[in-house]
JSON list of C-alpha atoms in Angstrom, two decimals:
[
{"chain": "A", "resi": 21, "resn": "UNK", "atom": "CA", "xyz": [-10.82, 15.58, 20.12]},
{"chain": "A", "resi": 22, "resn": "UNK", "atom": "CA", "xyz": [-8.31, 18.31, 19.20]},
{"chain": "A", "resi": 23, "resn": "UNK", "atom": "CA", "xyz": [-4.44, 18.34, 21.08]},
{"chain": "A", "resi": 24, "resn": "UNK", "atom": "CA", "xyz": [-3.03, 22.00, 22.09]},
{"chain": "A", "resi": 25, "resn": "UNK", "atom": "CA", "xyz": [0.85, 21.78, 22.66]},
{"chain": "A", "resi": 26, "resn": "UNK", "atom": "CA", "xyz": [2.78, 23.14, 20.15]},
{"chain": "A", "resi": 27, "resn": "UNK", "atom": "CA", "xyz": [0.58, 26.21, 19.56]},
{"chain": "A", "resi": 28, "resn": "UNK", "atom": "CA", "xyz": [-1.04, 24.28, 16.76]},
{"chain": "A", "resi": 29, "resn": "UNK", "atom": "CA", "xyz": [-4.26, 22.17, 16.48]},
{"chain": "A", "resi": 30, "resn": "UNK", "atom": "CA", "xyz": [-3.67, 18.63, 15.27]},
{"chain": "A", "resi": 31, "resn": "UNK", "atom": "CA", "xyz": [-6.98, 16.32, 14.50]},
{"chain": "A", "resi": 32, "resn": "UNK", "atom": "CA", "xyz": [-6.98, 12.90, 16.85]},
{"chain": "A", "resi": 33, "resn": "UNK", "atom": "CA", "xyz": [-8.43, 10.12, 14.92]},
{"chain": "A", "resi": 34, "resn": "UNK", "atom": "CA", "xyz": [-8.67, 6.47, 17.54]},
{"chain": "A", "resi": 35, "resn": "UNK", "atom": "CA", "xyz": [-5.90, 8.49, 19.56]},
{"chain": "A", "resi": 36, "resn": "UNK", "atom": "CA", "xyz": [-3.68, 8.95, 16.52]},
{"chain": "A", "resi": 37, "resn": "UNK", "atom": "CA", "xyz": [-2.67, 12.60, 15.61]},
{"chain": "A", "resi": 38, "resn": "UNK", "atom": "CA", "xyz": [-3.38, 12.81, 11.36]},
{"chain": "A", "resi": 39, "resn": "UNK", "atom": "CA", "xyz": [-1.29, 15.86, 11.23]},
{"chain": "A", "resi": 40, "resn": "UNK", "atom": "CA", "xyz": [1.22, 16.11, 8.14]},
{"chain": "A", "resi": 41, "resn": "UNK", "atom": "CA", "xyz": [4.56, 17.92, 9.24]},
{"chain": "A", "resi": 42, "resn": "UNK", "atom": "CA", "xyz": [7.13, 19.20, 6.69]},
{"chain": "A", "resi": 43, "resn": "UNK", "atom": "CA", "xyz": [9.95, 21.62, 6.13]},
{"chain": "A", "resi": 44, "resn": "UNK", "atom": "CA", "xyz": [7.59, 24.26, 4.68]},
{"chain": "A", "resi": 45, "resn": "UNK", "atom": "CA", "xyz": [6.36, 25.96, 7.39]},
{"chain": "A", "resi": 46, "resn": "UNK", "atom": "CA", "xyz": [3.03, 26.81, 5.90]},
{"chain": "A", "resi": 47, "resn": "UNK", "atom": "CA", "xyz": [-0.28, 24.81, 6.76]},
{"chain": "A", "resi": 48, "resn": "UNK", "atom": "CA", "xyz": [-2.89, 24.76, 4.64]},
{"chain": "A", "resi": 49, "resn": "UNK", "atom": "CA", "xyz": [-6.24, 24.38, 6.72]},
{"chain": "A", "resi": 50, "resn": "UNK", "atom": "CA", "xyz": [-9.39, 22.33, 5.56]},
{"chain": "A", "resi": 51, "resn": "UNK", "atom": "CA", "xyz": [-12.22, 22.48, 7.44]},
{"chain": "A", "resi": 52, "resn": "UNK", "atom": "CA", "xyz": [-13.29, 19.12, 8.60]},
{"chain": "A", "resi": 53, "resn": "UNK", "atom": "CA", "xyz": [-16.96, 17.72, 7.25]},
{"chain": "A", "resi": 54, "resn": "UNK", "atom": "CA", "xyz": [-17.47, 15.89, 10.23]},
{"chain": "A", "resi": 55, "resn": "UNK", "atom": "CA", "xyz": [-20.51, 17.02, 11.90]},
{"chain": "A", "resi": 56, "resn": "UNK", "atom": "CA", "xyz": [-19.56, 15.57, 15.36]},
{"chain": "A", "resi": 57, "resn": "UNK", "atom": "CA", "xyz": [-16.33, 18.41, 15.39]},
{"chain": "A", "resi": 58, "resn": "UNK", "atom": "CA", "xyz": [-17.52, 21.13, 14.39]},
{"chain": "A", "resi": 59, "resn": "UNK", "atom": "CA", "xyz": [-15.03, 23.75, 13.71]},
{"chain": "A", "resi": 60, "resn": "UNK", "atom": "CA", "xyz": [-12.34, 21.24, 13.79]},
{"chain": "A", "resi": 61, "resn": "UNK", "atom": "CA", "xyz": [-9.49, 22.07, 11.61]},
{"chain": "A", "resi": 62, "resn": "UNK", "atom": "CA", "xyz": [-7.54, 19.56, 9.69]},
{"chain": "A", "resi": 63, "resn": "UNK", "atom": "CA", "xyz": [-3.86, 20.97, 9.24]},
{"chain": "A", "resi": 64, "resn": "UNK", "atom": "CA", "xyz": [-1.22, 20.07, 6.06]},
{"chain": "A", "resi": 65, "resn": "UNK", "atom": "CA", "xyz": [1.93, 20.96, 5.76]},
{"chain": "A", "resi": 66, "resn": "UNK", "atom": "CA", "xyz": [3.68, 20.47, 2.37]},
{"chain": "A", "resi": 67, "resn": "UNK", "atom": "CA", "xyz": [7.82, 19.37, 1.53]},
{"chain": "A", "resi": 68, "resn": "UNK", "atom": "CA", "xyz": [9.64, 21.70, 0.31]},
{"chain": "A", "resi": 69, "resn": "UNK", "atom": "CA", "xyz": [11.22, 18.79, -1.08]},
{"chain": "A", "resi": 70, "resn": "UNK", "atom": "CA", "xyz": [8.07, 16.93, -2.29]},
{"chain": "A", "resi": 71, "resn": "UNK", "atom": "CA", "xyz": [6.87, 20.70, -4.06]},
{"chain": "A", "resi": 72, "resn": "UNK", "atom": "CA", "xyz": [10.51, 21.08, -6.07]},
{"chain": "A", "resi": 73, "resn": "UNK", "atom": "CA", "xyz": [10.40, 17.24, -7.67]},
{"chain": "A", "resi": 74, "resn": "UNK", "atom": "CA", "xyz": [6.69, 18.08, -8.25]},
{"chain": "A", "resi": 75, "resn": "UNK", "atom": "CA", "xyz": [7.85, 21.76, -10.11]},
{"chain": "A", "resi": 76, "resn": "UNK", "atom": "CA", "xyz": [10.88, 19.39, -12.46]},
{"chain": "A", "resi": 77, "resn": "UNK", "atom": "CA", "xyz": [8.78, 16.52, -12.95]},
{"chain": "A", "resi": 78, "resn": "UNK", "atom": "CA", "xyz": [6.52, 19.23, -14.83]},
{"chain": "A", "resi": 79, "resn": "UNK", "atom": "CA", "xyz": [9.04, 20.78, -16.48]},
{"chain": "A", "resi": 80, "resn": "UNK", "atom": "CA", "xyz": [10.90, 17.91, -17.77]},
{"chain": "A", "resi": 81, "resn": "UNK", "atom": "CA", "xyz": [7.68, 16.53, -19.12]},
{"chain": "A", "resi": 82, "resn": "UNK", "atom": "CA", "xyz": [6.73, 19.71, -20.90]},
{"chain": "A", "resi": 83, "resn": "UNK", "atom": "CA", "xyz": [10.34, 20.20, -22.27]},
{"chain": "A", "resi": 84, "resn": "UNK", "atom": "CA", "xyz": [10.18, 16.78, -24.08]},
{"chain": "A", "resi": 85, "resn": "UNK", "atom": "CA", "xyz": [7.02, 17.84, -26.54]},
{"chain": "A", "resi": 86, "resn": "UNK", "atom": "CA", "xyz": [9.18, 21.17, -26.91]},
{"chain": "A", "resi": 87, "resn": "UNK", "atom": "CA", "xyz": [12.12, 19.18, -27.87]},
{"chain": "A", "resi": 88, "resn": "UNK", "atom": "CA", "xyz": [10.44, 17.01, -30.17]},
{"chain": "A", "resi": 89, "resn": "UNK", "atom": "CA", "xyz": [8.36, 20.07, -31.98]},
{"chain": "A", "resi": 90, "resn": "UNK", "atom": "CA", "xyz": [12.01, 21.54, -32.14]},
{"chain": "A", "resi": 91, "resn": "UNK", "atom": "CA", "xyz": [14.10, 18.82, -33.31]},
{"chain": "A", "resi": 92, "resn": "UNK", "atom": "CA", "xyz": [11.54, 17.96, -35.96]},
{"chain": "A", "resi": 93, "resn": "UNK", "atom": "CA", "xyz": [11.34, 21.42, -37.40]},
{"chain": "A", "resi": 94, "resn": "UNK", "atom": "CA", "xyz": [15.28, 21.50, -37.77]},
{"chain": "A", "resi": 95, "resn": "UNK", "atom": "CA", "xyz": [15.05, 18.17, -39.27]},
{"chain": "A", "resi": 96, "resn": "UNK", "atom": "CA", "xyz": [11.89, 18.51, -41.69]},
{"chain": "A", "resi": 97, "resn": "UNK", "atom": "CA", "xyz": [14.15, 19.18, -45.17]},
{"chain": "A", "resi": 98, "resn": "UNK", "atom": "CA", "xyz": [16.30, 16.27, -44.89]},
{"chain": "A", "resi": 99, "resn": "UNK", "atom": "CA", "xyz": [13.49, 13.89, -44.00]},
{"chain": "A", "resi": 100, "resn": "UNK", "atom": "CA", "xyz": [11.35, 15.46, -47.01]},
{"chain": "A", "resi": 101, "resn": "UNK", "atom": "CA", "xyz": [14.43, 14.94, -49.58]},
{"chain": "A", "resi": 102, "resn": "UNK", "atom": "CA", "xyz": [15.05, 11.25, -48.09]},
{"chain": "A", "resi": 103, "resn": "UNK", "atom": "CA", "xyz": [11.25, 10.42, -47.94]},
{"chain": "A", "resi": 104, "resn": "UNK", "atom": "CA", "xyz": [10.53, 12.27, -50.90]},
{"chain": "A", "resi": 105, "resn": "UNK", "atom": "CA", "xyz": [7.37, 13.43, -48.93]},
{"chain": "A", "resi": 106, "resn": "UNK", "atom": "CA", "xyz": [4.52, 16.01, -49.78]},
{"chain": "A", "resi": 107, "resn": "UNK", "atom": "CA", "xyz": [3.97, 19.25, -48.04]},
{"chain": "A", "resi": 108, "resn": "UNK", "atom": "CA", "xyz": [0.54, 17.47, -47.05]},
{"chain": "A", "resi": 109, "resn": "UNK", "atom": "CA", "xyz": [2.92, 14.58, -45.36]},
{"chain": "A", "resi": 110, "resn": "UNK", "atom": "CA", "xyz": [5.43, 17.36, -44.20]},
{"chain": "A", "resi": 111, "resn": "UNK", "atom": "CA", "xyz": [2.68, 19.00, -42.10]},
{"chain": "A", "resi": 112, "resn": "UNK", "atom": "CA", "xyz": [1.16, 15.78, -40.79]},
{"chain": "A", "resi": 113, "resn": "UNK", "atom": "CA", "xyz": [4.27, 14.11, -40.00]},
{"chain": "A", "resi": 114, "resn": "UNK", "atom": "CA", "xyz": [4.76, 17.72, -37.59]},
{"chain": "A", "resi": 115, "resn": "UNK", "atom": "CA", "xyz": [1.21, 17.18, -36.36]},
{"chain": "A", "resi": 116, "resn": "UNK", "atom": "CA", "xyz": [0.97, 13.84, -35.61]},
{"chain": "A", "resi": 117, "resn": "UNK", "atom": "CA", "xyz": [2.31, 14.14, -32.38]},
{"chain": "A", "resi": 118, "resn": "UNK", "atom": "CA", "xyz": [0.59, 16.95, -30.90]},
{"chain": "A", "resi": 119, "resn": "UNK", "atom": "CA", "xyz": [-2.49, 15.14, -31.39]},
{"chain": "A", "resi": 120, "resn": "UNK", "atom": "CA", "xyz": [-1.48, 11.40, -30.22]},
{"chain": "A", "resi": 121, "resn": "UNK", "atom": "CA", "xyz": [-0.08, 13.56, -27.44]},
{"chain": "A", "resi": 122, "resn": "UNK", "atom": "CA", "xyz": [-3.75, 14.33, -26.48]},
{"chain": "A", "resi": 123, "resn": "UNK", "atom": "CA", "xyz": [-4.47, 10.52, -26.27]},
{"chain": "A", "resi": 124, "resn": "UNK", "atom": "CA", "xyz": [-1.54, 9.64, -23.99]},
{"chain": "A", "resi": 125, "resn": "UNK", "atom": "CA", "xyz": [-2.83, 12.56, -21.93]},
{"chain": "A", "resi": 126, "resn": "UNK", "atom": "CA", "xyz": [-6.50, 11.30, -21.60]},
{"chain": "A", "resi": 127, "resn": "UNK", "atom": "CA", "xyz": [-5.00, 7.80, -20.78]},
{"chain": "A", "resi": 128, "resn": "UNK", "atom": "CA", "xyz": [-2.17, 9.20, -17.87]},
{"chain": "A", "resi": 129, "resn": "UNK", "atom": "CA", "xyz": [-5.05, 9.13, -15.41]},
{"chain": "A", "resi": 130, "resn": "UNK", "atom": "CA", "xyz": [-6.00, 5.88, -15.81]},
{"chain": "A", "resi": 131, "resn": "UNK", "atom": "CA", "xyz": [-2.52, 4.24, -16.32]},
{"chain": "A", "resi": 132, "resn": "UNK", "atom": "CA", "xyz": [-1.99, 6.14, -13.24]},
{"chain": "A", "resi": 133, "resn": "UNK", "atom": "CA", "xyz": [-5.01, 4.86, -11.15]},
{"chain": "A", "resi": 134, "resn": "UNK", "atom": "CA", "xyz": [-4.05, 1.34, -12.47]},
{"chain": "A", "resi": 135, "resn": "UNK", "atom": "CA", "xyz": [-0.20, 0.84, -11.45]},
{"chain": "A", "resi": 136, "resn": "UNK", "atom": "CA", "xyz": [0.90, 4.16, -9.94]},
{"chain": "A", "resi": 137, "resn": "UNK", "atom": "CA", "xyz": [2.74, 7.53, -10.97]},
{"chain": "A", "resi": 138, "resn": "UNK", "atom": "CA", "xyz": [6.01, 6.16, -10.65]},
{"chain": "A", "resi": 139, "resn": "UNK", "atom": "CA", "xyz": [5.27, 3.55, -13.00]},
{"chain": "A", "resi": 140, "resn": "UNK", "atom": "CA", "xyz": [2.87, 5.13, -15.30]},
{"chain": "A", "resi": 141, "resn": "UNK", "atom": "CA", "xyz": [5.87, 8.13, -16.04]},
{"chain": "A", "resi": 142, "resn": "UNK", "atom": "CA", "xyz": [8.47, 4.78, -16.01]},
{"chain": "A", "resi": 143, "resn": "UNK", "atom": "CA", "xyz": [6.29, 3.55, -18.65]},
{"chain": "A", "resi": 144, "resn": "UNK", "atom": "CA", "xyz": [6.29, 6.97, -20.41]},
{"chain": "A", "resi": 145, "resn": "UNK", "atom": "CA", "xyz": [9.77, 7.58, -20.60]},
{"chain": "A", "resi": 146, "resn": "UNK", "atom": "CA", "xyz": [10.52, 4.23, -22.03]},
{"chain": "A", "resi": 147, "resn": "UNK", "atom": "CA", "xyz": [8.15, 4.34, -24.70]},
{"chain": "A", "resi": 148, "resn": "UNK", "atom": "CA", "xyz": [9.47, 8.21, -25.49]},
{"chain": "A", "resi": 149, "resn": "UNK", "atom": "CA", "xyz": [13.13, 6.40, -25.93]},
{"chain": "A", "resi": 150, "resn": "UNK", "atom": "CA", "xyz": [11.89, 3.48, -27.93]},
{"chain": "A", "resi": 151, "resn": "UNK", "atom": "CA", "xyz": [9.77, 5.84, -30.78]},
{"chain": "A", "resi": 152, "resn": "UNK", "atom": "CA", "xyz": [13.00, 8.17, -30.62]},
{"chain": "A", "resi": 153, "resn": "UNK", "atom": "CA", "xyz": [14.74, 5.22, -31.86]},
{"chain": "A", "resi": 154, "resn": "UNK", "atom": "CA", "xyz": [11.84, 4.00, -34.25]},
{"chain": "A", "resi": 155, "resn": "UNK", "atom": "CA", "xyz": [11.41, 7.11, -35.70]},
{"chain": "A", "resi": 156, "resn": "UNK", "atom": "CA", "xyz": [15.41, 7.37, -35.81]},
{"chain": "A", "resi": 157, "resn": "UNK", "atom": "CA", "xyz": [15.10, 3.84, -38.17]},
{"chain": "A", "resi": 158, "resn": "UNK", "atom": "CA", "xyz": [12.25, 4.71, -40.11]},
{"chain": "A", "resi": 159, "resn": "UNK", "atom": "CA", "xyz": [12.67, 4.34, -43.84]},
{"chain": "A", "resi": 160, "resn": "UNK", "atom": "CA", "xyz": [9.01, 5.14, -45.20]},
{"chain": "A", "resi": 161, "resn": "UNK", "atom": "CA", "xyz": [6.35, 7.85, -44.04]},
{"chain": "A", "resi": 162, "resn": "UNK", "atom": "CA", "xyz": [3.64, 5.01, -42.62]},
{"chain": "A", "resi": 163, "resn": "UNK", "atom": "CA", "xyz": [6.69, 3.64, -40.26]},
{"chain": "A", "resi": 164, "resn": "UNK", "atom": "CA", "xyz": [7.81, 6.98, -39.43]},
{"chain": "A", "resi": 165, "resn": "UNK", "atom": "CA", "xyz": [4.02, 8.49, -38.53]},
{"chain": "A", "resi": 166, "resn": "UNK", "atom": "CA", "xyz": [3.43, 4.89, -36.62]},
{"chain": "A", "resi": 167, "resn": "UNK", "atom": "CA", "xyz": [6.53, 5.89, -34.19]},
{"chain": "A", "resi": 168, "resn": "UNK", "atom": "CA", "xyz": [5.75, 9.78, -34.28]},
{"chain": "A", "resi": 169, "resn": "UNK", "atom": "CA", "xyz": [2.14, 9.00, -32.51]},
{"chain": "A", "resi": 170, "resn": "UNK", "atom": "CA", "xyz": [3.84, 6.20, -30.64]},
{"chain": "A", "resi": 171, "resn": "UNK", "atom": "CA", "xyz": [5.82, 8.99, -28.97]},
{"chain": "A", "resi": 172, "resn": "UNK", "atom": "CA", "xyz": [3.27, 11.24, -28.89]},
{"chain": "A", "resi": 173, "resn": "UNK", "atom": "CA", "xyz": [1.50, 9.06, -26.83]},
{"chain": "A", "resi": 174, "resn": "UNK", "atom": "CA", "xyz": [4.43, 8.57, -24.35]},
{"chain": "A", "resi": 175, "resn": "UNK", "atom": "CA", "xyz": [4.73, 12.68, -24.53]},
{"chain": "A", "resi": 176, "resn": "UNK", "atom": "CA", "xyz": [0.85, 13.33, -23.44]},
{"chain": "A", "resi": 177, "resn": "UNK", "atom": "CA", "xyz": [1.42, 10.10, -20.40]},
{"chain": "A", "resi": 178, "resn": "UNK", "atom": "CA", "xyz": [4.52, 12.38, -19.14]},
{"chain": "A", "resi": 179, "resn": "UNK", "atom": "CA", "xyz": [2.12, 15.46, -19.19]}
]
């Protein structure tokens, strides 16, 4: 059931070819389980495209809990003085968010499986702007740690 015309080998499933083309240029072969073809070669090609928005989507995601761990650190004296916070508080108010961040990591791939990527990172991003704002407001140390792991959670979903 394989097609030779282009030089390549394309897999015909009910008549239909289930080759993926792209700008690439480079196939990445799986061998086939099915025993009735054996030796069959399934061929992928990936977008150039697809690959770079894959590449910034990464970035952009890691670059927010980099932001936030550097914003925080340049704005630790002022919130101590206003707060009038322990170092104990200091250091968990820092924290918080790398471990909530953990959380909204573990619960990505289920958001994910649930209502999509597109929405799942939608999701993320809006709940990163609203605890930026929360913690923005904050006026005591329990509000301001409740919006710190709220956005840590939104920082480990865009992970």
């Amino acid at each position: 059931n394989t097609m030779e015309g282009d030089g390549s080998r394309d897999l015909l499933l009910d008549g239909k070819s289930d080759r993926k083309t792209t700008e690439l240029g480079e196939d990445l072969n799986l061998e086939d389980d099915n025993d009735n073809d054996e030796g069959a070669v399934m061929t992928y090609k990936i977008r150039r495209s697809f690959l770079y928005r894959c590449i910034v989507t990464s970035a952009l995601g890691s670059l927010l809990l980099g932001y936030d761990l550097g914003i925080i650190s340049g704005a630790l004296i002022p919130i101590e003085d206003d707060l009038d916070l322990s170092h104990v508080q200091v250091e968990f108010m820092t924290s918080s968010i790398l471990f909530t961040s953990i959380l909204g990591s573990l619960m990505a791939g289920g958001i994910a499986d649930l209502f999509g990527r597109k929405k799942g990172l939608l999701a993320a991003a809006s709940i990163f702007c609203a605890g930026s704002i929360g913690m923005a407001c904050s006026m005591s140390f329990a509000v301001l740690i409740t919006w710190r792991c709220i956005t840590g959670l939104a920082v480990g979903m865009g992970l």
